[in-house]
XYZ file of C-alpha atoms in Angstrom:
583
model
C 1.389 37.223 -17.887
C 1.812 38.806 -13.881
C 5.554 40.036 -13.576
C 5.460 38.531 -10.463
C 5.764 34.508 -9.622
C 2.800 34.866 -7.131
C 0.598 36.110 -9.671
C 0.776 32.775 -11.560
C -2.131 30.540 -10.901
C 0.576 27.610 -10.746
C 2.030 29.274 -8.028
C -0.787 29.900 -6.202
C -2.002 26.289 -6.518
C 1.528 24.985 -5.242
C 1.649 27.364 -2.154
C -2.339 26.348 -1.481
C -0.946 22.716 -1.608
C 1.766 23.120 0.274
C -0.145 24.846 3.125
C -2.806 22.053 2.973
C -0.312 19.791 5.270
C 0.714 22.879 7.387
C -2.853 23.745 8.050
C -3.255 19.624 8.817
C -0.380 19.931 11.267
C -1.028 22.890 13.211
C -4.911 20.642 13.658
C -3.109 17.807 14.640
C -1.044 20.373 16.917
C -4.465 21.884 18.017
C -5.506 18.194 18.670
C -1.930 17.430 20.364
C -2.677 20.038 23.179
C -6.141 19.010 23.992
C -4.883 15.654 23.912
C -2.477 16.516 26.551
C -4.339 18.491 28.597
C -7.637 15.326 28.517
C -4.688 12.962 29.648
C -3.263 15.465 32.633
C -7.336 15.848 33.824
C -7.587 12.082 33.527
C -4.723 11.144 35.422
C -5.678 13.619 38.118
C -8.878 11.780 37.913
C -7.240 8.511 38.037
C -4.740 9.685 41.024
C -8.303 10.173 42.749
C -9.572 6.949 41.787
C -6.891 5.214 43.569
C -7.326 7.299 46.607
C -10.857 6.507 46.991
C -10.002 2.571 45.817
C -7.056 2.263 48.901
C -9.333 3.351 51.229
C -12.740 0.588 50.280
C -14.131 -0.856 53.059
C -14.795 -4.697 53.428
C -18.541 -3.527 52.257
C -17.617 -1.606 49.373
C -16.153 -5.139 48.122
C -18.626 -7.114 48.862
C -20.980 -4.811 47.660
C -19.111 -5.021 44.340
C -18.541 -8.136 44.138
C -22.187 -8.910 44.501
C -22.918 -6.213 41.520
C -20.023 -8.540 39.241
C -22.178 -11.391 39.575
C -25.655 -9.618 38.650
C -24.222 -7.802 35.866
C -22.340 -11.798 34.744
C -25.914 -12.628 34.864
C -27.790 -13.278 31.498
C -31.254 -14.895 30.986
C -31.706 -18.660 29.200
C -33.354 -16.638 26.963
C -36.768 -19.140 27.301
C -38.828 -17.065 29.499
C -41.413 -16.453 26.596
C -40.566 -18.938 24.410
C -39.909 -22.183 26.647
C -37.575 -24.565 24.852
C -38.154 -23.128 21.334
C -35.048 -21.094 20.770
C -35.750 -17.529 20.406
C -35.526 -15.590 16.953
C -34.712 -11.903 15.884
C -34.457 -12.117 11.920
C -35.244 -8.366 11.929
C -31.892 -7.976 13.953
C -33.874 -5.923 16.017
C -32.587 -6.554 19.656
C -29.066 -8.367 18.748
C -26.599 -6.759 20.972
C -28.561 -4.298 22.370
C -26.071 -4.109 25.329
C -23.090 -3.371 23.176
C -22.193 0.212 22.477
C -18.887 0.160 22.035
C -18.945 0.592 18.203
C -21.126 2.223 15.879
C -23.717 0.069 14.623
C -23.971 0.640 10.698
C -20.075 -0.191 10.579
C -19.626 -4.493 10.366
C -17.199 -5.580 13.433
C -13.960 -6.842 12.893
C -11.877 -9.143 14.460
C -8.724 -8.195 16.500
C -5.162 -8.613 15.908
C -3.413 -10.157 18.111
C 0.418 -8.580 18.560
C 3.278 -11.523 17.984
C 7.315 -10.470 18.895
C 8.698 -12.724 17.161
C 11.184 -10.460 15.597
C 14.017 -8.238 17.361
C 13.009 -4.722 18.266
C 15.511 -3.426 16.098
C 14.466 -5.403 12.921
C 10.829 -4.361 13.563
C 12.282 -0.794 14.181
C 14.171 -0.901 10.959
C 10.872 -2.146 9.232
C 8.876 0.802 10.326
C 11.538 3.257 8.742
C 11.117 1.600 5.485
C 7.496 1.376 5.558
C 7.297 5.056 6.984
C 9.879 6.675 3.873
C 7.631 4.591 1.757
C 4.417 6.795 3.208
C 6.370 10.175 3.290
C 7.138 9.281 -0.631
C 3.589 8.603 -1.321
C 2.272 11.599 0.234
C 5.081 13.841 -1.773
C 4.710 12.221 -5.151
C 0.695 11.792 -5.174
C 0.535 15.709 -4.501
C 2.522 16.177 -7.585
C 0.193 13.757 -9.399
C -2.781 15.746 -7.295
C -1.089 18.663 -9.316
C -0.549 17.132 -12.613
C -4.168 16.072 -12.578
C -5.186 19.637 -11.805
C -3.431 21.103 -15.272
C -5.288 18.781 -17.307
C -8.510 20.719 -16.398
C -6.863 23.819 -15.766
C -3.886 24.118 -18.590
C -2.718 27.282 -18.113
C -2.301 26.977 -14.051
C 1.455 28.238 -14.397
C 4.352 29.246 -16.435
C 7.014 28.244 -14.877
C 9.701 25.867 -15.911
C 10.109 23.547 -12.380
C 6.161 23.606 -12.455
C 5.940 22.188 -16.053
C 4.417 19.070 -17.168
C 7.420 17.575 -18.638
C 9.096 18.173 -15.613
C 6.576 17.061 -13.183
C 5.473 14.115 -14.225
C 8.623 12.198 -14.205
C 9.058 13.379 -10.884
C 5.568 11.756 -10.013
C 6.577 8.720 -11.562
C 9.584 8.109 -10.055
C 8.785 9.114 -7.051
C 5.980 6.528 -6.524
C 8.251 3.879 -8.282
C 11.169 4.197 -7.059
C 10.096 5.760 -3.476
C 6.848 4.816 -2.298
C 6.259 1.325 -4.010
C 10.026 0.180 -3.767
C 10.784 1.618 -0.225
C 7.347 -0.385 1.260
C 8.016 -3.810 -0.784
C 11.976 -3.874 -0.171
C 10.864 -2.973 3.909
C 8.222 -5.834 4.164
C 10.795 -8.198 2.566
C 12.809 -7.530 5.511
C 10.240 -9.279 7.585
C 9.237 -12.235 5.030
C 12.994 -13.272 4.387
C 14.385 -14.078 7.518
C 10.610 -15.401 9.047
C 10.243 -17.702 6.211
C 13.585 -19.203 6.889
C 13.364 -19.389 10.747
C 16.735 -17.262 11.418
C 17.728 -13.639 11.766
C 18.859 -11.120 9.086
C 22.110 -11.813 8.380
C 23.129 -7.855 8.592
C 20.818 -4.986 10.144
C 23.379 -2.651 9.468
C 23.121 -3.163 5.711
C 19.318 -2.767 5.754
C 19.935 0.901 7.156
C 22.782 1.273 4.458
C 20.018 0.303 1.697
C 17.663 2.727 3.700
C 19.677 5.949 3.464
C 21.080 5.001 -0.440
C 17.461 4.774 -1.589
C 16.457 8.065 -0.088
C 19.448 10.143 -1.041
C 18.708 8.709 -4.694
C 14.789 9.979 -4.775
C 16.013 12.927 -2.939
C 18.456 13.456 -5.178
C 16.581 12.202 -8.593
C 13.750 14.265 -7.608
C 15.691 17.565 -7.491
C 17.383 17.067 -10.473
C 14.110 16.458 -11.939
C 12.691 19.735 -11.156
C 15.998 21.664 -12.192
C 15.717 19.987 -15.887
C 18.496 17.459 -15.649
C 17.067 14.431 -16.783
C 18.514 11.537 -18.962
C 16.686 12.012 -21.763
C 16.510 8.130 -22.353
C 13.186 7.204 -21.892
C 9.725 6.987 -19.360
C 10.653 5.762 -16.090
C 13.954 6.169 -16.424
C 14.578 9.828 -16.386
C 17.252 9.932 -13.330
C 20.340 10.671 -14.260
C 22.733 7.605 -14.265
C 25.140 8.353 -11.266
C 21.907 9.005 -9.025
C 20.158 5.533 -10.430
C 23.558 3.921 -9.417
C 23.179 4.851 -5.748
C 19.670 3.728 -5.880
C 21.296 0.572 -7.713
C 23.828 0.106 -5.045
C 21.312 -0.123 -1.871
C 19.381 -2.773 -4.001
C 22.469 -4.970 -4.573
C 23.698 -4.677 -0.925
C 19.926 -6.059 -0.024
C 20.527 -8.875 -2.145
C 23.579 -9.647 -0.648
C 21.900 -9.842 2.838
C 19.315 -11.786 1.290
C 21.154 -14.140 -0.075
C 22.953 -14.606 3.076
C 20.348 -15.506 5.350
C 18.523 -17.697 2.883
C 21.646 -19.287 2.582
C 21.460 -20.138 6.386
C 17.813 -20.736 6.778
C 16.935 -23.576 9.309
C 14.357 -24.893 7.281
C 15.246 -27.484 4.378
C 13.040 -26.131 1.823
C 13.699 -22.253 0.117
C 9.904 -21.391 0.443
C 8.598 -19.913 -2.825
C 8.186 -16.167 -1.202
C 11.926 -15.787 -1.121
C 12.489 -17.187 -5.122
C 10.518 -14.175 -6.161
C 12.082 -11.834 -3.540
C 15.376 -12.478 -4.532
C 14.869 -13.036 -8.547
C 12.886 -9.743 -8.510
C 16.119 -8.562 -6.520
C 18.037 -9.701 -9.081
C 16.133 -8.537 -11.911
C 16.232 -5.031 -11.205
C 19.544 -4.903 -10.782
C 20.050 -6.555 -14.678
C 16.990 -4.008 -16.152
C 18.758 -0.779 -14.841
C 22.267 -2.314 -16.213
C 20.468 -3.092 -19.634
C 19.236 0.489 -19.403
C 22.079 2.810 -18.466
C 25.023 1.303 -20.117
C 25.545 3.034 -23.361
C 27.177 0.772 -25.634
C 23.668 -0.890 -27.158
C 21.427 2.015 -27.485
C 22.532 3.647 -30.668
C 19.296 4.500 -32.675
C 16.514 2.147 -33.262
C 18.532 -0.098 -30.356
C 17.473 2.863 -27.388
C 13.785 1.825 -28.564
C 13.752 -1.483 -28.186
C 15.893 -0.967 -24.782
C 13.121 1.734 -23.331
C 10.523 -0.841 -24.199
C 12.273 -3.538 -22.416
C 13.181 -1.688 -19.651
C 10.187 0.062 -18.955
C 8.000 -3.081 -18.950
C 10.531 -5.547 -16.903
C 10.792 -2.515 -14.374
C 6.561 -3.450 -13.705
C 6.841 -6.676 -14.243
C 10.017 -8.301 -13.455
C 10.882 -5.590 -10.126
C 7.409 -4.451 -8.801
C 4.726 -7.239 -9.895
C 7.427 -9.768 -8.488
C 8.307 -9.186 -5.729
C 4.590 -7.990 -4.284
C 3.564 -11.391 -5.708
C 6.073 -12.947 -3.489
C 5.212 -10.978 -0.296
C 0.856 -12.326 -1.511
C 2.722 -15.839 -1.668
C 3.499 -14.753 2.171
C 1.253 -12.829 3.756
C -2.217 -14.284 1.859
C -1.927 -17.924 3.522
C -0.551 -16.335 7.045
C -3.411 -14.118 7.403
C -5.970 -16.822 6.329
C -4.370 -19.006 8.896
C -4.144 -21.273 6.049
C -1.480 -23.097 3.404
C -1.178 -21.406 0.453
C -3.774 -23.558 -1.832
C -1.137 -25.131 -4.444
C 3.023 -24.729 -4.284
C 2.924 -26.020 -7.918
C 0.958 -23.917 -9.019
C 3.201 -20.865 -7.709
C 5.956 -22.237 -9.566
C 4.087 -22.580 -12.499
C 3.626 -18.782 -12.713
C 7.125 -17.969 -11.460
C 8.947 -19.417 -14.419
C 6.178 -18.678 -16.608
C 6.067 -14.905 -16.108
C 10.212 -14.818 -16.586
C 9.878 -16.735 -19.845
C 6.565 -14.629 -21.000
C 6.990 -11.467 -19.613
C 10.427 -10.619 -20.213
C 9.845 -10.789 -23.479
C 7.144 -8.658 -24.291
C 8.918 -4.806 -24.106
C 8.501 -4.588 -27.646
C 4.806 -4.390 -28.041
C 4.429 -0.826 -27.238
C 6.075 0.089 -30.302
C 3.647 -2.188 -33.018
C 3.451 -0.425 -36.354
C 7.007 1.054 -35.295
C 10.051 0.494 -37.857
C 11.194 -2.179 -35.005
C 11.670 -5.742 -36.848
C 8.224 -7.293 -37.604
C 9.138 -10.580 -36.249
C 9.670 -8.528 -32.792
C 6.768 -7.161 -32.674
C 5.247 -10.364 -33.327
C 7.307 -11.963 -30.657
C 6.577 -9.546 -27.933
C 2.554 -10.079 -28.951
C 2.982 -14.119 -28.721
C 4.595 -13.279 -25.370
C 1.590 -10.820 -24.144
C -0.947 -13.578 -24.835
C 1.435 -15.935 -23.283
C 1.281 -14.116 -20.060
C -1.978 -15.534 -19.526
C -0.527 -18.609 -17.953
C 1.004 -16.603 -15.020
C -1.633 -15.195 -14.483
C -4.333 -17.547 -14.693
C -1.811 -19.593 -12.362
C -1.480 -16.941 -9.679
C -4.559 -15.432 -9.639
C -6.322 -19.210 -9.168
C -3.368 -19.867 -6.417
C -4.569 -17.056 -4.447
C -8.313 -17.353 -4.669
C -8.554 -20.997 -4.123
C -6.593 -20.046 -0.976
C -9.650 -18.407 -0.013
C -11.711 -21.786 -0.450
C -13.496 -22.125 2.870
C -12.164 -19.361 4.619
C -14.430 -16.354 2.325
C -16.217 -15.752 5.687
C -13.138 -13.906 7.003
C -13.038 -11.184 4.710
C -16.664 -9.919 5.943
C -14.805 -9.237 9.773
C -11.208 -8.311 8.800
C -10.003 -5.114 7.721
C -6.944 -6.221 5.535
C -8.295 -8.657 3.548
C -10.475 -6.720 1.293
C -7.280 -4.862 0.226
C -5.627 -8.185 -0.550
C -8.978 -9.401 -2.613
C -9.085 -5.987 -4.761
C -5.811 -6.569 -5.465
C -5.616 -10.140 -6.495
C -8.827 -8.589 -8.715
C -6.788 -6.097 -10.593
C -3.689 -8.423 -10.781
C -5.975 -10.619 -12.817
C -7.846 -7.547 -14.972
C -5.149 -5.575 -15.602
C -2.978 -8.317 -16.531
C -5.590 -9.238 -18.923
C -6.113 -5.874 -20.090
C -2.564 -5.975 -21.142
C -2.972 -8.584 -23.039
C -5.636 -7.484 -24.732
C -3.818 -3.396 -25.633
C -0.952 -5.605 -27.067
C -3.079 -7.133 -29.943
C -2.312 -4.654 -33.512
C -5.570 -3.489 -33.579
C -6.239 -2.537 -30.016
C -2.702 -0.710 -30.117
C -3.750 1.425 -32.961
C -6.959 2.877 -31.006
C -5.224 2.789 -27.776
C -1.511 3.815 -28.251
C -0.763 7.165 -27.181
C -3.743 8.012 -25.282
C -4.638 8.385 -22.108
C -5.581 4.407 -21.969
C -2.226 3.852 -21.629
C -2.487 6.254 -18.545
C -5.201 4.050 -16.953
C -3.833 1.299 -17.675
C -0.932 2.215 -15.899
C -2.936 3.160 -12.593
C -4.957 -0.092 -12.704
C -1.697 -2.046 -11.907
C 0.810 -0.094 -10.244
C -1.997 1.376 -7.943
C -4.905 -1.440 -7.970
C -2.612 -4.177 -8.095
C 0.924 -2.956 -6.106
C -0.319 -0.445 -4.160
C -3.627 -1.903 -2.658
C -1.342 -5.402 -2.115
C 1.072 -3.009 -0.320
C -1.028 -1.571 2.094
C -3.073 -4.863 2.851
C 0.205 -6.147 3.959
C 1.320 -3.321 6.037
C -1.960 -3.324 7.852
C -1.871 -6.554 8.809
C 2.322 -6.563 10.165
C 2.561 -3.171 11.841
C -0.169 -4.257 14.278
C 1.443 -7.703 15.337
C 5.044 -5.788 15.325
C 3.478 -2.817 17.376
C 0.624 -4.101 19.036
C -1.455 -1.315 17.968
C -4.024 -1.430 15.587
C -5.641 1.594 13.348
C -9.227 2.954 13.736
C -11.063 0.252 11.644
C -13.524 2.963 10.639
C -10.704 5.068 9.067
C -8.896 1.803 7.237
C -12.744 1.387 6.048
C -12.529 5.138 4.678
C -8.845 4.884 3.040
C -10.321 1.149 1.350
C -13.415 2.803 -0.067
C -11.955 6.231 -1.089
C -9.133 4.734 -2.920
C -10.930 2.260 -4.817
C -13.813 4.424 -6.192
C -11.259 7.043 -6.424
C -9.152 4.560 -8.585
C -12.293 3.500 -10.500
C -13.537 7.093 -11.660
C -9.504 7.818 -12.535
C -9.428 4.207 -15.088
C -13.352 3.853 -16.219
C -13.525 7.637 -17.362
C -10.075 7.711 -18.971
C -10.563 4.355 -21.060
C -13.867 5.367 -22.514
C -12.783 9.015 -23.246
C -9.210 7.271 -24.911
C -10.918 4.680 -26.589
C -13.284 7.752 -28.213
C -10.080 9.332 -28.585
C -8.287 6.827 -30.616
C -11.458 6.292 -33.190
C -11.369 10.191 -33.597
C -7.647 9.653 -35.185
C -8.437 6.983 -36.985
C -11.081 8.700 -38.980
C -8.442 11.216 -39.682
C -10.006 13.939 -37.694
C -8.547 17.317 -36.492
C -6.358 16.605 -33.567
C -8.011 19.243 -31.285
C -11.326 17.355 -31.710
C -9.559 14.574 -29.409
C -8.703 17.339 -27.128
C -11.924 18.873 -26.823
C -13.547 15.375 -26.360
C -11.525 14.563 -23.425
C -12.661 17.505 -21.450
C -15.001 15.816 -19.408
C -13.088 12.688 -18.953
C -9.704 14.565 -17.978
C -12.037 16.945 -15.346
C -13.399 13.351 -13.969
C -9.588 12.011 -13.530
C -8.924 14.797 -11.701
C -11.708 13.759 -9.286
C -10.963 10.544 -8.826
C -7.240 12.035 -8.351
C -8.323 13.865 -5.594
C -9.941 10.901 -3.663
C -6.936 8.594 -4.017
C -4.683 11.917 -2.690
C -6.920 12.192 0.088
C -6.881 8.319 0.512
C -3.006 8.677 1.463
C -3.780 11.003 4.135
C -6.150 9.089 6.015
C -3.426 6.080 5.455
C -0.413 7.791 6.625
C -2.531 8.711 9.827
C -3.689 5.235 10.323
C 0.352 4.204 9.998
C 0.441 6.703 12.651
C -1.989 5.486 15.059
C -0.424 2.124 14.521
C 3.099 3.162 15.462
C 2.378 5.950 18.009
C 3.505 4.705 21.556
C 1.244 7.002 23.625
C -0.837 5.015 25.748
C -4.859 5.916 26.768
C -5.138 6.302 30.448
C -8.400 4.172 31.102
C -10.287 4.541 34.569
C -12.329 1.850 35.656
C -15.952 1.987 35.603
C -17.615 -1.520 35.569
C -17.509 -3.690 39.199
C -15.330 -6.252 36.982
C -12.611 -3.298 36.193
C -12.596 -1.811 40.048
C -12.429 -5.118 41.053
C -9.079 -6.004 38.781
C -7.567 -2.390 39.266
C -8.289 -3.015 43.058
C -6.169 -6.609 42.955
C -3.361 -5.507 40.714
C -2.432 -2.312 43.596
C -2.987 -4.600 45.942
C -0.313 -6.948 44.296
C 1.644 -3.757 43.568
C 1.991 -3.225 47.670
C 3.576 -6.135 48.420
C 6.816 -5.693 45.087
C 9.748 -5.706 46.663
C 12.028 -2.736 46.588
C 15.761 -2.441 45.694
């Protein structure tokens, strides 16, 4: 081993990631100054527009205005054809006087921006939903990382680079920082809208902001310096650190509770039950999990099972399904398709599902009748989901023709997709025989991805691209939310497919009572292809986190009128401008 710290490979590969985002900032930088320097020669060029526009003569104007009304002009389009209607199936000539967008990328429709909320809700919004990004970003390079060890093993020996240390730092990080930072933001905006009156308290919202980044701040550096508590997956910060994150939840709730408890409206719309009961949820899992007195033994089992699987299902899954219950029907311009239905699954899932910890421990010296229960309760979540997932796509009934020109909801569809797959596919791993070929290996792994990433996270950003832009007025470059969409979802797809046949291989190996490095070997190729598909949902969050930019950046494009229509308008509105009256 290289005496010095450089000379590890590990080393090398964290100071080549880290310098990845410097070398993307000084390009933006690069791209900064250009930027400034095309706006200075534009508004020079504009300064001498408006010159030469002051100064038109009575037959400059008329000789525009005569040019607006031959360009308005357009043909009955009967010249050749008489009163038989004319007909391009090749698609040949459609639009042939557009060029405003690239042709082999679909158009799609506009936002239009809506302040309806205060500019310092909306501001407090963006802060969640922009933590939530800078958390992603962080804790998908350390999975970028992770990934990379599984093809390379011996990338570093050092103790804060370590598997054991990294991973739950990964974990966490996307749990409790990117996933929980984005949903507990966009509930800012669904509580109060869906009950027609303010927030009860911004200032709370900010006190929940900083107490959930000074826990993954916090959590994540202890982490990394080995102090960990030891209970379980998912749970790995320390208890004093979980209690701060514990403490900006609870004050939420509070605030929640608050203004639903003033809403205008008669009805609590269901949205805000599985807001607040996820709310409320989380706050009874991490109690169940940190206090001491039940986990002596064979108890800590059977409270790391509970814990770990109510933390998905009862805190994540809940509460994103409750933003859907939101967002789905206002972006279809649409009612959600049946409010029955929706409660159907929301009493069903906390009856089924928070029940069913135990069956990742079958075959484990927990009580048979447990095991048993927590398998009745896996094939009982089928109602849930059967429930939701119909809820949502009959909500699309009549209204599928909006997906082919809007940007957003093909996020939402994936989703609702995976919500419905994955579910299933836990179902299914909870069964005794499945859970011998599948428990601990990598299925678990993909399994894992398929929900928190193709259910939360794809439902996460379809929601935040269609609120920034009505909050900001400023949409992303379509062809880039078209990029992150793709990239993430074959990304996500090489990461799951290639992991579940390679663990289901895996698992039949051990069962014939083969040598264990036999497994290992086998899973070469399928680790080296989850490190690919890795790298395309890491690359994914880059090209979102600069669409979230685009969408919140206030710099505005100076635009010079060319067409007799534009000169025309930009020649009324200074001519308005003259006659303002000063102060």
């Amino acid at each position: 081993m290289n005496n010095s710290i450089f000379g590890e490979s590990g080393i090398q590969i964290t100071v080549l990631l880290i310098l990845i985002p410097v070398l993307v900032g000084l390009l933006i930088a690069v791209v900064k100054t250009y930027g400034t320097y095309k706006d200075l020669r534009n508004r020079h060029k504009l300064f001498e527009f408006n010159k030469k526009l002051e100064n038109l003569s009575s037959e400059d104007v008329a000789f525009y205005e005569k040019r607006k009304i031959e360009e308005a002009y357009q043909l009955p389009h009967n010249e050749l054809s008489g009163k038989i209607p004319p007909s391009d199936e090749k698609g040949i000539i459609h639009n042939i006087n557009e060029i405003e967008e690239l042709r082999v990328i679909p158009h799609k429709k506009n936002f239009v921006p809506q302040k309806y909320i205060s500019e310092e809700l909306a501001k407090l919004i963006l802060y969640f939903i922009g933590f939530a990004i800078f958390w992603l970003l962080f804790g998908t390079t350390v999975g970028e990382y992770l990934g990379i060890k599984f093809v390379a093993p011996d990338a570093d020996h050092v103790s804060w680079l370590s598997f054991g240390r990294l991973r739950p730092v990964h974990t966490n990080m996307v749990f409790w920082g990117w996933a929980s930072f984005a949903m507990v933001g966009l509930s800012y905006y669904v509580i109060p809208r869906v009950s027609n009156v303010q927030i009860y308290s911004l200032k709370i919202g900010w006190y929940t902001l900083i107490l959930m980044n000074v826990a993954v701040l916090a959590g994540t550096i202890s982490l990394m310096a080995g102090m960990n508590n030891a209970g379980g997956e998912y749970r790995e910060y320390i208890w004093p650190i979980m209690a701060i994150f514990a403490a900006g939840i609870v004050i939420s709730l509070y605030n929640f509770l608050m203004t639903v408890a003033t809403r205008v409206t008669k009805e609590i719309y269901v949205s805000n039950w599985y807001i607040i009961a996820a709310m409320m949820y989380v706050v009874v899992i991490l109690t169940v999990a940190y206090v001491p007195i039940w986990q002596d033994g064979l108890a800590e089992t059977i409270v790391q099972g509970y814990y770990m699987h109510q933390g998905v299902g009862m805190w994540f899954m809940f509460l994103t399904l409750g933003l859907m219950y939101y967002f789905l029907p206002q972006q279809l311009n649409k009612p959600i398709y049946s409010y029955s239905l929706g409660i159907l699954a929301f009493w069903t899932q906390i009856i089924f599902y928070t029940l069913i910890g135990s069956h990742h421990f079958i075959f484990s010296a927990i009580p048979w009748w447990m095991q048993t229960v927590a398998i009745v309760a896996s094939v009982g979540m089928v109602i849930p989901v059967v429930a939701g997932t119909a809820n949502f796509l009959l909500t699309f009934n009549g209204a599928w023709y909006q997906v082919k020109t809007s940007y957003t909801l093909p996020f939402y569809l994936i989703g609702i997709v995976f919500y419905f797959t994955g579910s299933m596919q836990g179902t299914v791993e909870a069964f005794r025989f499945t859970n011998l070929i599948w428990h601990f290996t990598d299925f678990t792994v993909a399994h894992s991805h398929l929900t928190m990433y193709g259910i939360i996270t794809f439902m996460l950003w379809g929601f935040i691209y269609t609120l920034v832009p009505r909050i900001t007025g400023k949409e992303p470059p379509k062809i880039w939310v078209g990029i992150h969409f793709w990239l993430a979802l074959i990304g996500l797809l090489f990461y799951t497919v290639s992991l579940m046949i390679g663990s289901t291989q895996k698992g039949l190996l051990w069962m014939d009572n083969k040598p264990f490095i036999q497994s290992v070997v086998l899973m070469a190729p399928y680790w080296l292809w989850r490190a690919i598909g890795g790298t395309m949902m890491w690359i994914s969050h880059f090209v979102f986190a600069y669409n979230f930019y685009k969408m919140v950046n206030k710099k505005q494009e100076v635009i010079i009128p060319k067409t007799p229509a534009e000169i025309l308008e930009a020649k009324r509105q200074l001519k308005n401008a003259e006659y303002i009256p000063t102060k």
